[in-house]
PDB file of C-alpha atoms in Angstrom:
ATOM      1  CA  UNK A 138     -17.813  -1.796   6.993  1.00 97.00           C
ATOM      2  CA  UNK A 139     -19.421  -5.122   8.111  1.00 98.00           C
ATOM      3  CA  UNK A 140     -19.559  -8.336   5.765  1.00 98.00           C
ATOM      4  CA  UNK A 141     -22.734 -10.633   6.186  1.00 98.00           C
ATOM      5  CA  UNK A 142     -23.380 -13.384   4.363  1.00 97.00           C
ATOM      6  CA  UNK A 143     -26.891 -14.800   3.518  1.00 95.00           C
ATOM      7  CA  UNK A 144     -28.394 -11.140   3.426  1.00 95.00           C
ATOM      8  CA  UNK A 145     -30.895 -12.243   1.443  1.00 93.00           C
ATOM      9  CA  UNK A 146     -31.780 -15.040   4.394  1.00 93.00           C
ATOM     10  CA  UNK A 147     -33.478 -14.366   8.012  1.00 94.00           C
ATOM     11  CA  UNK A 148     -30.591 -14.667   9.503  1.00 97.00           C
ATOM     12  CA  UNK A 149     -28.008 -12.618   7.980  1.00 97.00           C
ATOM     13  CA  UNK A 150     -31.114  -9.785   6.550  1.00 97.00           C
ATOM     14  CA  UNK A 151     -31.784  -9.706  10.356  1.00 97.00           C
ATOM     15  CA  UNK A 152     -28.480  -9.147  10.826  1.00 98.00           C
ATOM     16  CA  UNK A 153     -27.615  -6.423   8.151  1.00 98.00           C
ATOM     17  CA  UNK A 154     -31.047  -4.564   9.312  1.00 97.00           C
ATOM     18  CA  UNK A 155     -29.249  -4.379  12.818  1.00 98.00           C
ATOM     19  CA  UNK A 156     -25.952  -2.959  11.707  1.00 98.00           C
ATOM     20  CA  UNK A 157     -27.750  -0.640   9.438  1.00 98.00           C
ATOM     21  CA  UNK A 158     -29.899   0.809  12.280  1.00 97.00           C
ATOM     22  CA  UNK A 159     -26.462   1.268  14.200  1.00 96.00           C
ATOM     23  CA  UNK A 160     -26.023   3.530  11.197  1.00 97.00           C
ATOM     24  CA  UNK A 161     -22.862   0.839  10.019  1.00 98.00           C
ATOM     25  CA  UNK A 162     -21.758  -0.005   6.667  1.00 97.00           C
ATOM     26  CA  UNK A 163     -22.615  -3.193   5.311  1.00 98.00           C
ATOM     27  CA  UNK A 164     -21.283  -4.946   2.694  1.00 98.00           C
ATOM     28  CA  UNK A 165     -23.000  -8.831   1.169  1.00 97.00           C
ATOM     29  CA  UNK A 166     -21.744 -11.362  -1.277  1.00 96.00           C
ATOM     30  CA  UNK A 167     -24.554 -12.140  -3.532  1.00 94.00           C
ATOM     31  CA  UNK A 168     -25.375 -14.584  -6.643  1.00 91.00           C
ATOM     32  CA  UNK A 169     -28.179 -12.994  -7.833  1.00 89.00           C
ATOM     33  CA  UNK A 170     -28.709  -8.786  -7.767  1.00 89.00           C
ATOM     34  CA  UNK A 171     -31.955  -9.102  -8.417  1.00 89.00           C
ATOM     35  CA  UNK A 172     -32.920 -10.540  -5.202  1.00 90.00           C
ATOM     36  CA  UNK A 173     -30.852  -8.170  -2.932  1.00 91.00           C
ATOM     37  CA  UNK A 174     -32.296  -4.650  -5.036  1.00 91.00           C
ATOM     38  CA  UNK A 175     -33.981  -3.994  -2.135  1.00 94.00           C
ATOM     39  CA  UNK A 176     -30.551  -3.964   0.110  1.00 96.00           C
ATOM     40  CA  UNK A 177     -28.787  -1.923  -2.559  1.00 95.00           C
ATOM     41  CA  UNK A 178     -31.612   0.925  -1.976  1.00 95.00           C
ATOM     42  CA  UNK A 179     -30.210   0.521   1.275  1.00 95.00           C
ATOM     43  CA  UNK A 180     -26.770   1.412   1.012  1.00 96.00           C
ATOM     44  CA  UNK A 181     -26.055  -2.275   0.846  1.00 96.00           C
ATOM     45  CA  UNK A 182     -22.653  -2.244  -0.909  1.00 97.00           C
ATOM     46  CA  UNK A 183     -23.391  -5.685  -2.922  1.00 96.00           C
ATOM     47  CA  UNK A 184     -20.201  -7.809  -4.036  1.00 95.00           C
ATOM     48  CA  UNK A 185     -20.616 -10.348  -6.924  1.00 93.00           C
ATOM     49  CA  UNK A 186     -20.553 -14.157  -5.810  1.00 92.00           C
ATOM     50  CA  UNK A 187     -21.383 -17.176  -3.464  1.00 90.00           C
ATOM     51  CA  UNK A 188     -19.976 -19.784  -0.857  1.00 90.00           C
ATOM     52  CA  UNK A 189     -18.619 -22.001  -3.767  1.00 91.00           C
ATOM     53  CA  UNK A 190     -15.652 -18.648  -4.893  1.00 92.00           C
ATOM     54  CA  UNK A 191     -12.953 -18.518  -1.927  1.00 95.00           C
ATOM     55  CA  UNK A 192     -11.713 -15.759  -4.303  1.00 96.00           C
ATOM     56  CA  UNK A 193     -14.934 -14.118  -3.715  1.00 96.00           C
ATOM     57  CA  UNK A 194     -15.681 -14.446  -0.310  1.00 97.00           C
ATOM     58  CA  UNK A 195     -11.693 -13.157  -0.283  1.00 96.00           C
ATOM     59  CA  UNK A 196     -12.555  -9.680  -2.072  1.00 96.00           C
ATOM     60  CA  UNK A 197     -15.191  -9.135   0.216  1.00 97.00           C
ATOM     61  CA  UNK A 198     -13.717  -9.631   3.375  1.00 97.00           C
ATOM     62  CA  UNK A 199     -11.153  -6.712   2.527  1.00 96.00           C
ATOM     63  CA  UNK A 200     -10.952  -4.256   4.730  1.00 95.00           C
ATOM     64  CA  UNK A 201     -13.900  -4.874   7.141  1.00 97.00           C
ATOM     65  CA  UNK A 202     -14.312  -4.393  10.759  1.00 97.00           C
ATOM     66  CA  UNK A 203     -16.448  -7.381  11.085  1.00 98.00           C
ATOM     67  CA  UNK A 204     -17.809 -10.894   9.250  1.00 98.00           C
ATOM     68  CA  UNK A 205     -20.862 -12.884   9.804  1.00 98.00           C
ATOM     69  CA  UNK A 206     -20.382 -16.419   8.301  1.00 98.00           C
ATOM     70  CA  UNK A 207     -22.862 -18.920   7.754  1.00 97.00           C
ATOM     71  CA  UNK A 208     -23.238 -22.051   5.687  1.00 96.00           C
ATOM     72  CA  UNK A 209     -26.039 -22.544   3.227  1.00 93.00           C
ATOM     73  CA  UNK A 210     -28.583 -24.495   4.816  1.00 90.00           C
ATOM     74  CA  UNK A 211     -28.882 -27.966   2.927  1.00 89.00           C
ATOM     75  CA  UNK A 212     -31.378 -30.317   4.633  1.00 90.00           C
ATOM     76  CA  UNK A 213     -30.632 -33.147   2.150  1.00 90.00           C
ATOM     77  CA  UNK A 214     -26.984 -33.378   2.254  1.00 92.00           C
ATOM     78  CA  UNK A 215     -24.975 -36.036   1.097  1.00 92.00           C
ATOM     79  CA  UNK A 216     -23.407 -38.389   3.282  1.00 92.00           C
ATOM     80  CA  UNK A 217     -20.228 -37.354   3.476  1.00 93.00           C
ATOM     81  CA  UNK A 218     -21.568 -33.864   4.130  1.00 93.00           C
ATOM     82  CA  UNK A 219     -19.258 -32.676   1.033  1.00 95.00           C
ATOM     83  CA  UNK A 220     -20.912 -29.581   0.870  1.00 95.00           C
ATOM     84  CA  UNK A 221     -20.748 -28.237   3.971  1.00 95.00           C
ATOM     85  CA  UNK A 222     -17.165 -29.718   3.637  1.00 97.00           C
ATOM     86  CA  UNK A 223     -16.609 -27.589   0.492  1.00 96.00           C
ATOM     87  CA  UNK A 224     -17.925 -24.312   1.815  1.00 96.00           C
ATOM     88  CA  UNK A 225     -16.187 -24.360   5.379  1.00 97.00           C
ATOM     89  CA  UNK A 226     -12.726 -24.976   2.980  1.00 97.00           C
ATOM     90  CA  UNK A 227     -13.614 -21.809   0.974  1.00 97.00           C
ATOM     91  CA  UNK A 228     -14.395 -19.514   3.976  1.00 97.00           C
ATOM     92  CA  UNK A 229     -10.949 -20.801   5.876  1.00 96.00           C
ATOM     93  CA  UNK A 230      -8.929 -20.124   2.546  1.00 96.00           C
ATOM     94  CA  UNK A 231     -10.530 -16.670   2.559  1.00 97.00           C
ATOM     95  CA  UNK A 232     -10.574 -16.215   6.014  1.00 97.00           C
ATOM     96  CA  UNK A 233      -6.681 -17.013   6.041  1.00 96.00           C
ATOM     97  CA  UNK A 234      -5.594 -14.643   3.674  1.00 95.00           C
ATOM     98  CA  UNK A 235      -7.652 -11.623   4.401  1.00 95.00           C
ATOM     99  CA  UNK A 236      -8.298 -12.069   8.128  1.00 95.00           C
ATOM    100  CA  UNK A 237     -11.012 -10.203   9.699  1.00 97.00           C
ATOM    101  CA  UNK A 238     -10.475  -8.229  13.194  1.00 97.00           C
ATOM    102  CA  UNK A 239     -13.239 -10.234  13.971  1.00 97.00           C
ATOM    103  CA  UNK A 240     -15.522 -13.282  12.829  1.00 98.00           C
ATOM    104  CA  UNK A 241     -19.247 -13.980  13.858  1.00 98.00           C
ATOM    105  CA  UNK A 242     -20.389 -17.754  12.446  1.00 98.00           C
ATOM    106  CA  UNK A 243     -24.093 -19.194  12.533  1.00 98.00           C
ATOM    107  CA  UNK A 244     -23.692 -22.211  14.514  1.00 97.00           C
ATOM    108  CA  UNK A 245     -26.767 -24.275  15.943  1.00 95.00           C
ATOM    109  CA  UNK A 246     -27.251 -26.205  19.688  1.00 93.00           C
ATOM    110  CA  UNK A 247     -25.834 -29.417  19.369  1.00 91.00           C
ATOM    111  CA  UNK A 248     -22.977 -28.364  17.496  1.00 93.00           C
ATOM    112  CA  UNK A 249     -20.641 -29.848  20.209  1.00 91.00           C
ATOM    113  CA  UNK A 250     -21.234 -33.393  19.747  1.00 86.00           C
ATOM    114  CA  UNK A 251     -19.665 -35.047  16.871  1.00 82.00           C
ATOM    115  CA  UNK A 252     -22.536 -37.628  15.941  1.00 82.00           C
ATOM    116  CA  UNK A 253     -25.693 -38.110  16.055  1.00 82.00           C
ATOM    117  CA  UNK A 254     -27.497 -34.721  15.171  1.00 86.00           C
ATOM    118  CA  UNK A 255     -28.288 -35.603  11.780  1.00 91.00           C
ATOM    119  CA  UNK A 256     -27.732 -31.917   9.545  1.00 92.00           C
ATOM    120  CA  UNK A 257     -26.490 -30.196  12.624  1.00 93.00           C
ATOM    121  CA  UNK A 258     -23.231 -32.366  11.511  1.00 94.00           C
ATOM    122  CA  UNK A 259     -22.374 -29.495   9.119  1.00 95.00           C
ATOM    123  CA  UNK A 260     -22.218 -27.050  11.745  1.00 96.00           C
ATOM    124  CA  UNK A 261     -20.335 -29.156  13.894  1.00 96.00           C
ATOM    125  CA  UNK A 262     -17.611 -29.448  10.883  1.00 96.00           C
ATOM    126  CA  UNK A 263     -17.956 -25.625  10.788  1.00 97.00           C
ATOM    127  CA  UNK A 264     -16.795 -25.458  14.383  1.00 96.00           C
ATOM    128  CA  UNK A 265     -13.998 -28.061  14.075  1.00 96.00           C
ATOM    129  CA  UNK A 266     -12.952 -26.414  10.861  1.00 95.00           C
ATOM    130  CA  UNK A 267     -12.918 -22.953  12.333  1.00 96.00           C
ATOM    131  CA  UNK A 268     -11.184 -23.116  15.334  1.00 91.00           C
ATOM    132  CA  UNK A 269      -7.614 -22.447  14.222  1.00 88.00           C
ATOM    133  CA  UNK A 270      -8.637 -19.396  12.454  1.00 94.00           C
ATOM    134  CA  UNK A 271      -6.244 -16.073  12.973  1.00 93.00           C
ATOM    135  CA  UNK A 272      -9.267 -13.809  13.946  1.00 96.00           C
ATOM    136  CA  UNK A 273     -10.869 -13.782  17.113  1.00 97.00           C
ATOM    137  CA  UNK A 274     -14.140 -15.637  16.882  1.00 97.00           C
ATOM    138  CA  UNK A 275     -17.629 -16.201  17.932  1.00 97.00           C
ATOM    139  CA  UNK A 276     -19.758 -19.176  17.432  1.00 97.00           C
ATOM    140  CA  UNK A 277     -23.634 -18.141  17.640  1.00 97.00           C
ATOM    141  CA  UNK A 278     -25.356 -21.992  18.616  1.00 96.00           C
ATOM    142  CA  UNK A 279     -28.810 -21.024  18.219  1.00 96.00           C
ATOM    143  CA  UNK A 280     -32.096 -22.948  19.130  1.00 93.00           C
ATOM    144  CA  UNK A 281     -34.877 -24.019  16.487  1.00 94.00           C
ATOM    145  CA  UNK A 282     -36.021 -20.550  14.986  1.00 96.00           C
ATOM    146  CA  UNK A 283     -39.571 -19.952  15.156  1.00 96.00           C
ATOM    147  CA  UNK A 284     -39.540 -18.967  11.644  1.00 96.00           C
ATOM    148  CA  UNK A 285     -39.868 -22.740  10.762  1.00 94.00           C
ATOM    149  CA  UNK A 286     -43.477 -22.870  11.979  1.00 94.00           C
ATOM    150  CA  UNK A 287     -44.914 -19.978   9.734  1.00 92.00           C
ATOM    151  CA  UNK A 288     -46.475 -22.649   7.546  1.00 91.00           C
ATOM    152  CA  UNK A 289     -48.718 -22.826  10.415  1.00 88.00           C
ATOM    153  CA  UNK A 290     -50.402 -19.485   9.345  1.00 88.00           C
ATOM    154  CA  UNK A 291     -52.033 -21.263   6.241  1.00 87.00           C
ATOM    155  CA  UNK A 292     -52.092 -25.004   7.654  1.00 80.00           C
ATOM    156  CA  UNK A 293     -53.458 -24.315  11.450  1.00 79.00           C
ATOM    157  CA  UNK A 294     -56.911 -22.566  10.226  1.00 79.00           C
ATOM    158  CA  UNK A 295     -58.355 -26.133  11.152  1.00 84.00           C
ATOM    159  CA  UNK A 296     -57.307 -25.903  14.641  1.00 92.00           C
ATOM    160  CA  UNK A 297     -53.912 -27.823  14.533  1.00 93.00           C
ATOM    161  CA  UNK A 298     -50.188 -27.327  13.862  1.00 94.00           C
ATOM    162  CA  UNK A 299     -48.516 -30.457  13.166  1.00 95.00           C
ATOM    163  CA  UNK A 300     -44.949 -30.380  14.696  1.00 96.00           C
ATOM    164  CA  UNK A 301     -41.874 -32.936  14.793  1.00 95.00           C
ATOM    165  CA  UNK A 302     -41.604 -32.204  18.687  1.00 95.00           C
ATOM    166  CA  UNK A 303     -42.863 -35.170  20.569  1.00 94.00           C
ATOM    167  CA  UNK A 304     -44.080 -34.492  23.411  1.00 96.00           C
ATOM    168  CA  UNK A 305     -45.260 -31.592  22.483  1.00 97.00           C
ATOM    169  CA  UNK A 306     -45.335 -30.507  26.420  1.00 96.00           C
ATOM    170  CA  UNK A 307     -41.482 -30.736  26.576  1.00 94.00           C
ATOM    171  CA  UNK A 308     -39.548 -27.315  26.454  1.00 93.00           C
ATOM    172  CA  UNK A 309     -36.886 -27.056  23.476  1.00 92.00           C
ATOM    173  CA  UNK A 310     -34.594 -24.388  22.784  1.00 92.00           C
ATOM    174  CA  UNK A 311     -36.372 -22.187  20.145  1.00 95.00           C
ATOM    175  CA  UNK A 312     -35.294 -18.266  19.003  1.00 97.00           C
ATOM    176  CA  UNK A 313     -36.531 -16.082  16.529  1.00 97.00           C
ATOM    177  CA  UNK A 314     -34.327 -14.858  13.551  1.00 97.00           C
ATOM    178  CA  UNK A 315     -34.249 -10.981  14.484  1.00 97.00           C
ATOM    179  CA  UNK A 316     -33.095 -12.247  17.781  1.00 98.00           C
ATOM    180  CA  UNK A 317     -29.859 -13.323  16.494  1.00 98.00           C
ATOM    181  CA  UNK A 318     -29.089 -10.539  13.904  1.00 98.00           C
ATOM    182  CA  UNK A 319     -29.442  -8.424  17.066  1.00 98.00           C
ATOM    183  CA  UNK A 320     -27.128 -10.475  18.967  1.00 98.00           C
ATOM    184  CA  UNK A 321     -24.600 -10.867  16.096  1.00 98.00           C
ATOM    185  CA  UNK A 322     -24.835  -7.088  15.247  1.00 98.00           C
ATOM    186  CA  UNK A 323     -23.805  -6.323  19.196  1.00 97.00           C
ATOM    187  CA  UNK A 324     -20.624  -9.077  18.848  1.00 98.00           C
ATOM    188  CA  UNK A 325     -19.499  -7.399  15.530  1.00 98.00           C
ATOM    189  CA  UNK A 326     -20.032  -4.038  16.868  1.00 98.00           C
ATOM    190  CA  UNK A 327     -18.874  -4.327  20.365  1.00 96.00           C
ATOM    191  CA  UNK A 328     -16.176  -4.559  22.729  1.00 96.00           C
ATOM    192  CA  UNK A 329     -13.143  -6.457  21.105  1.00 95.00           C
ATOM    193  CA  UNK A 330     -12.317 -10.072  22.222  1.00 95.00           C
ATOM    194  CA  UNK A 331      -9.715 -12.860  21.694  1.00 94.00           C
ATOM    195  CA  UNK A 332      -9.750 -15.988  21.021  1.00 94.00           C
ATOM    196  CA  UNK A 333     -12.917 -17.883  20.862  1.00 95.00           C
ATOM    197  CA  UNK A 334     -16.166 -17.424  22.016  1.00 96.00           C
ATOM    198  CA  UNK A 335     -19.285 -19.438  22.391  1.00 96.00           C
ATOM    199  CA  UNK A 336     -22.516 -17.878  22.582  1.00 97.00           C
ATOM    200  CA  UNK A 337     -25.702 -20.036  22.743  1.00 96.00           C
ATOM    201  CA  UNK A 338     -28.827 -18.082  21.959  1.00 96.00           C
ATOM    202  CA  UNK A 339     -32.743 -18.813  22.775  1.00 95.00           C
ATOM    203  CA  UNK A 340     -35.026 -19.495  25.244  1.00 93.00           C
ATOM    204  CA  UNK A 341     -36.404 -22.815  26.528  1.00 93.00           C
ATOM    205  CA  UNK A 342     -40.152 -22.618  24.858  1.00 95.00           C
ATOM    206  CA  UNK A 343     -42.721 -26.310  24.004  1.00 96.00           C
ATOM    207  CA  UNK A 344     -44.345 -26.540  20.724  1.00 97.00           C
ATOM    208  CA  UNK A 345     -47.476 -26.084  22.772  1.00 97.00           C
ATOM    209  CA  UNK A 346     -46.737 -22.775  23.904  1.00 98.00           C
ATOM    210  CA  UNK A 347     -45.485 -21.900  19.964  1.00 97.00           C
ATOM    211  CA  UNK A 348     -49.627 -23.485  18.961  1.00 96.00           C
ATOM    212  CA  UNK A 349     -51.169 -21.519  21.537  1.00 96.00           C
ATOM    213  CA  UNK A 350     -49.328 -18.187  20.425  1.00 97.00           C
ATOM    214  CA  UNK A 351     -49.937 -18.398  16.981  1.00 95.00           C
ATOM    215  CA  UNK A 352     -53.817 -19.034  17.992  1.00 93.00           C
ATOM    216  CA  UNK A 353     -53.881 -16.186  19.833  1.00 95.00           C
ATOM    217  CA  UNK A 354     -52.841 -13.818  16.078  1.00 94.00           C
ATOM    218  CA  UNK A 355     -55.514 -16.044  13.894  1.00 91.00           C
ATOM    219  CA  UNK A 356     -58.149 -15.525  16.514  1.00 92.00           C
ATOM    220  CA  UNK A 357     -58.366 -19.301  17.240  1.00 92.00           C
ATOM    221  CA  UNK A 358     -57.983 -22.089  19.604  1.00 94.00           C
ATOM    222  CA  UNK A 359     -54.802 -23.927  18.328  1.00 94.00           C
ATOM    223  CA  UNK A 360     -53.162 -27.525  19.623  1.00 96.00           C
ATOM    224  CA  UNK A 361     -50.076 -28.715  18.673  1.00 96.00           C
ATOM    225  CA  UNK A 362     -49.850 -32.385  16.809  1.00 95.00           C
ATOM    226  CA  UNK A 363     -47.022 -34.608  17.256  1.00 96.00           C
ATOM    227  CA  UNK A 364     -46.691 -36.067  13.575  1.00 95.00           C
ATOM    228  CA  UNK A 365     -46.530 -40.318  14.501  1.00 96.00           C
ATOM    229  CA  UNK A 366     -42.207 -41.397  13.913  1.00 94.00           C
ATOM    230  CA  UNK A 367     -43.847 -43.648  10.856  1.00 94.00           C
ATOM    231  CA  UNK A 368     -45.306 -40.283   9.130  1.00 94.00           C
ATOM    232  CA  UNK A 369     -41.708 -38.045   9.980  1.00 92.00           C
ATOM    233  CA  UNK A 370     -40.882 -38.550   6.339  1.00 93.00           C
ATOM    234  CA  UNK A 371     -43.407 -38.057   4.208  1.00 92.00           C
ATOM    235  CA  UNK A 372     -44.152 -34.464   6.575  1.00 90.00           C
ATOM    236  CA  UNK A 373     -40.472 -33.739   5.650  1.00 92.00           C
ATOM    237  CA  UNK A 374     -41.101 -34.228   2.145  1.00 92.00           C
ATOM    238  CA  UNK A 375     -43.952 -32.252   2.545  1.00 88.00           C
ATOM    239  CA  UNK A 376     -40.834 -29.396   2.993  1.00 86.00           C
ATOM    240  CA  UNK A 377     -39.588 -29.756   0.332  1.00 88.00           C
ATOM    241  CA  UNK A 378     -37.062 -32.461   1.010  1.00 90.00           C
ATOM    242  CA  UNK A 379     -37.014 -35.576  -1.549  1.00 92.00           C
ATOM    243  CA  UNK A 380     -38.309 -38.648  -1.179  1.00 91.00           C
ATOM    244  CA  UNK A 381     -35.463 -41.015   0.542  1.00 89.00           C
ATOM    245  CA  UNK A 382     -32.962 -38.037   1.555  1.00 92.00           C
ATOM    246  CA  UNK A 383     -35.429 -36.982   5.333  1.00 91.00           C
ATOM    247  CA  UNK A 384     -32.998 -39.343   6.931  1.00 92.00           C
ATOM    248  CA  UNK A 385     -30.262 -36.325   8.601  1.00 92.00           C
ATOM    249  CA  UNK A 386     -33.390 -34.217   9.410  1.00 93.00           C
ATOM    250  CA  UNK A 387     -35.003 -36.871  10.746  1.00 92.00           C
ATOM    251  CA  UNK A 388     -31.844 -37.920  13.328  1.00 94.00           C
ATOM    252  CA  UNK A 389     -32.038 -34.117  14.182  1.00 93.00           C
ATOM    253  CA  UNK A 390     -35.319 -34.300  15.584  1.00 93.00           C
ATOM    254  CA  UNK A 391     -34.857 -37.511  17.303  1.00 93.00           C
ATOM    255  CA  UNK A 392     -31.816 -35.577  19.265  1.00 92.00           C
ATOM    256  CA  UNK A 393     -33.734 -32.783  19.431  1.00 91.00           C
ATOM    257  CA  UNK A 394     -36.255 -35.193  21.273  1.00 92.00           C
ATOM    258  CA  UNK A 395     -34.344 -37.163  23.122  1.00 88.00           C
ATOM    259  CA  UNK A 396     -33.392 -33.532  24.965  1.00 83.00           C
ATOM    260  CA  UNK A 397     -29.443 -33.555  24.895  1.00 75.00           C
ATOM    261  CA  UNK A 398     -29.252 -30.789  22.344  1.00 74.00           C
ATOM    262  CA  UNK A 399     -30.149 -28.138  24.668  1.00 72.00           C
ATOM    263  CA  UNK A 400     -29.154 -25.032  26.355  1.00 74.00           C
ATOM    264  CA  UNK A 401     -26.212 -24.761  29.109  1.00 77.00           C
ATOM    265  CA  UNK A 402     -23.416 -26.702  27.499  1.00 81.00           C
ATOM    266  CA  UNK A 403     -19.881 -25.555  30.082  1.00 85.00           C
ATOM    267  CA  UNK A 404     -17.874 -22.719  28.907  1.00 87.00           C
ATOM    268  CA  UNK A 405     -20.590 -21.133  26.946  1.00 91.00           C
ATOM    269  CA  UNK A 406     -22.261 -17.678  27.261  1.00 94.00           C
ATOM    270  CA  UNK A 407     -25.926 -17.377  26.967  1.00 95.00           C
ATOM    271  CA  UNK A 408     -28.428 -14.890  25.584  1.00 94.00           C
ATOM    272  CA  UNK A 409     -32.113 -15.199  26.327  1.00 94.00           C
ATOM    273  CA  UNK A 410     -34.717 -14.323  23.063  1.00 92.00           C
ATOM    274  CA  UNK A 411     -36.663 -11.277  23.452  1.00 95.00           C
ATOM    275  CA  UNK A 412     -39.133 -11.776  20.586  1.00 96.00           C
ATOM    276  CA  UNK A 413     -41.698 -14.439  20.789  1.00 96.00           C
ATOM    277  CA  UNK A 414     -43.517 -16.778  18.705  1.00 96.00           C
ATOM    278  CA  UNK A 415     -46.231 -14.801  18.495  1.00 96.00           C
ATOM    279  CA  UNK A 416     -44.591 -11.904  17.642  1.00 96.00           C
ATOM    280  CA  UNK A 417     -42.713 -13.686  14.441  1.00 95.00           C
ATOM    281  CA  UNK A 418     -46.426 -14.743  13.418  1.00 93.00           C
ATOM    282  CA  UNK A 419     -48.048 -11.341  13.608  1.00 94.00           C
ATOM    283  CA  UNK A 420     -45.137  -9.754  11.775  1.00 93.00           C
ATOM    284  CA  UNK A 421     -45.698 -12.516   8.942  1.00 91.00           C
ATOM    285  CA  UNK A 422     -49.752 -11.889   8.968  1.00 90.00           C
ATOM    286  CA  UNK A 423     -49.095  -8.284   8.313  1.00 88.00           C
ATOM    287  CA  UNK A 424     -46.739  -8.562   6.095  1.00 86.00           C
ATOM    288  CA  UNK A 425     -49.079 -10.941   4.002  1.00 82.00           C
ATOM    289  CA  UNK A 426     -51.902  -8.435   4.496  1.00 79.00           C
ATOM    290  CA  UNK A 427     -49.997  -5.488   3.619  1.00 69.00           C
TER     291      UNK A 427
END
């Protein structure tokens, strides 16, 4: 029996849909049923509850082989980062009391420097917070998932995909979502380590490439557009994030730019992504159509 939390995300649903084609058991803490019926029909053994319950997270950590961790993803946090702060408290208390043979956590590139990467801050408390855990661990530092530029499907039929990368001719570590369920399915799954480990996970891809693929599944000749520094925050708003809170997402595309949050950091391992853009944009387009 595996835990993953966030089934109901890309990330940890990639993940499950990995273990469960491994023929594993899989277990998920969840808030809301409703949203993870289609799990349950699975085989999906569903546990009541969210980040915020260390008691929780506690009941469903017992007795599995395996845990994938990951914090909810807040792109307006506050700026203490209180709740990542609260979350990363809850998972050690858990953690501590019924340790896992084995822990998987989301982690992003960048996560090893301690300023200046805006949200990525929250997964660089993660780390810090983590590292004195009793189980054996893995940190997965992915690259900017591909998955972000699906809005180009309905936006790009003019031609364009506006993007926050700048140039748009510089290569960035990007990775799709099923990439990294596969990857964290294989760590839970496979041979036993101690310690810690460091995994960093994408390949080195520009936004110009990521335009040109998703022309090639609408049948179209697609540029990327740098969105001008004085627009950044009304396109983030455009997100969904509110007016006067872009700020941390904004400082993680400046270091995202400024190319130091990239792939090769010492002492880590590396696995290259397998699935492309342009195969994360057909998938979508026939999943619209179906």
């Amino acid at each position: 029996m595996f835990l993953v939390m966030g089934i109901t995300g890309n990330v940890g649903g990639a993940t499950a849909r990995h273990l469960l084609a491994q023929g594993k058991k899989v277990r998920a803490l969840v808030r809301d049923r409703e949203k993870a019926v289609n799990w349950a029909n699975q085989g999906v053994e569903l546990v009541d509850g969210d980040w915020n319950d260390s008691a929780a997270i506690e009941r469903a950590l017992k007795g599995v082989e395996g845990a994938f961790v990951m914090l909810p993803p807040v792109w307006a946090p506050s700026p203490d980062y209180k709740e990542a702060k609260s979350v990363i408290a809850n998972y050690l208390e858990a953690l501590t009391k019924a340790a896992p043979p084995r822990v998987v956590a989301l982690s992003s590139m960048g996560a090893n420097k301690a300023s200046g990467h805006g949200v990525i801050t929250a997964l660089s408390l993660l780390e810090q917070g983590f590292r004195d855990l009793i189980s054996p661990i893995a940190f997965m530092r992915a690259g900017g998932f591909f998955e972000n530029f699906l809005f180009g499907l309905q936006v790009a039929q003019g031609g364009t995909l506006p993007v926050f990368y700048n140039p748009t001719n510089r290569k960035s570590t990007m990775v799709a979502t099923n990439d990294i369920g596969a990857e964290v399915a294989t760590l839970l799954t496979g041979p036993a380590w101690s310690g810690q480990r460091i995994v960093e996970i994408g390949s080195m891809v520009t936004a110009d490439e990521v335009a040109e693929q998703l022309g090639e599944v609408l049948n179209l000749d697609v540029k990327a557009f740098a969105i001008p520094r004085a627009g950044w925050a009304e396109g983030l708003e455009q997100f969904g994030i509110p007016k006067g809170h872009s700020g941390p997402a904004e400082e993680m595309y400046e270091a995202v730019n400024a190319g130091w949050m990239d792939l090769g950091v010492e002492g880590t391992e590396h696995v290259t992504g397998t699935t492309s853009a342009r195969d994360v944009f057909a998938a979508a387009q026939k999943a619209m159509t179906a």
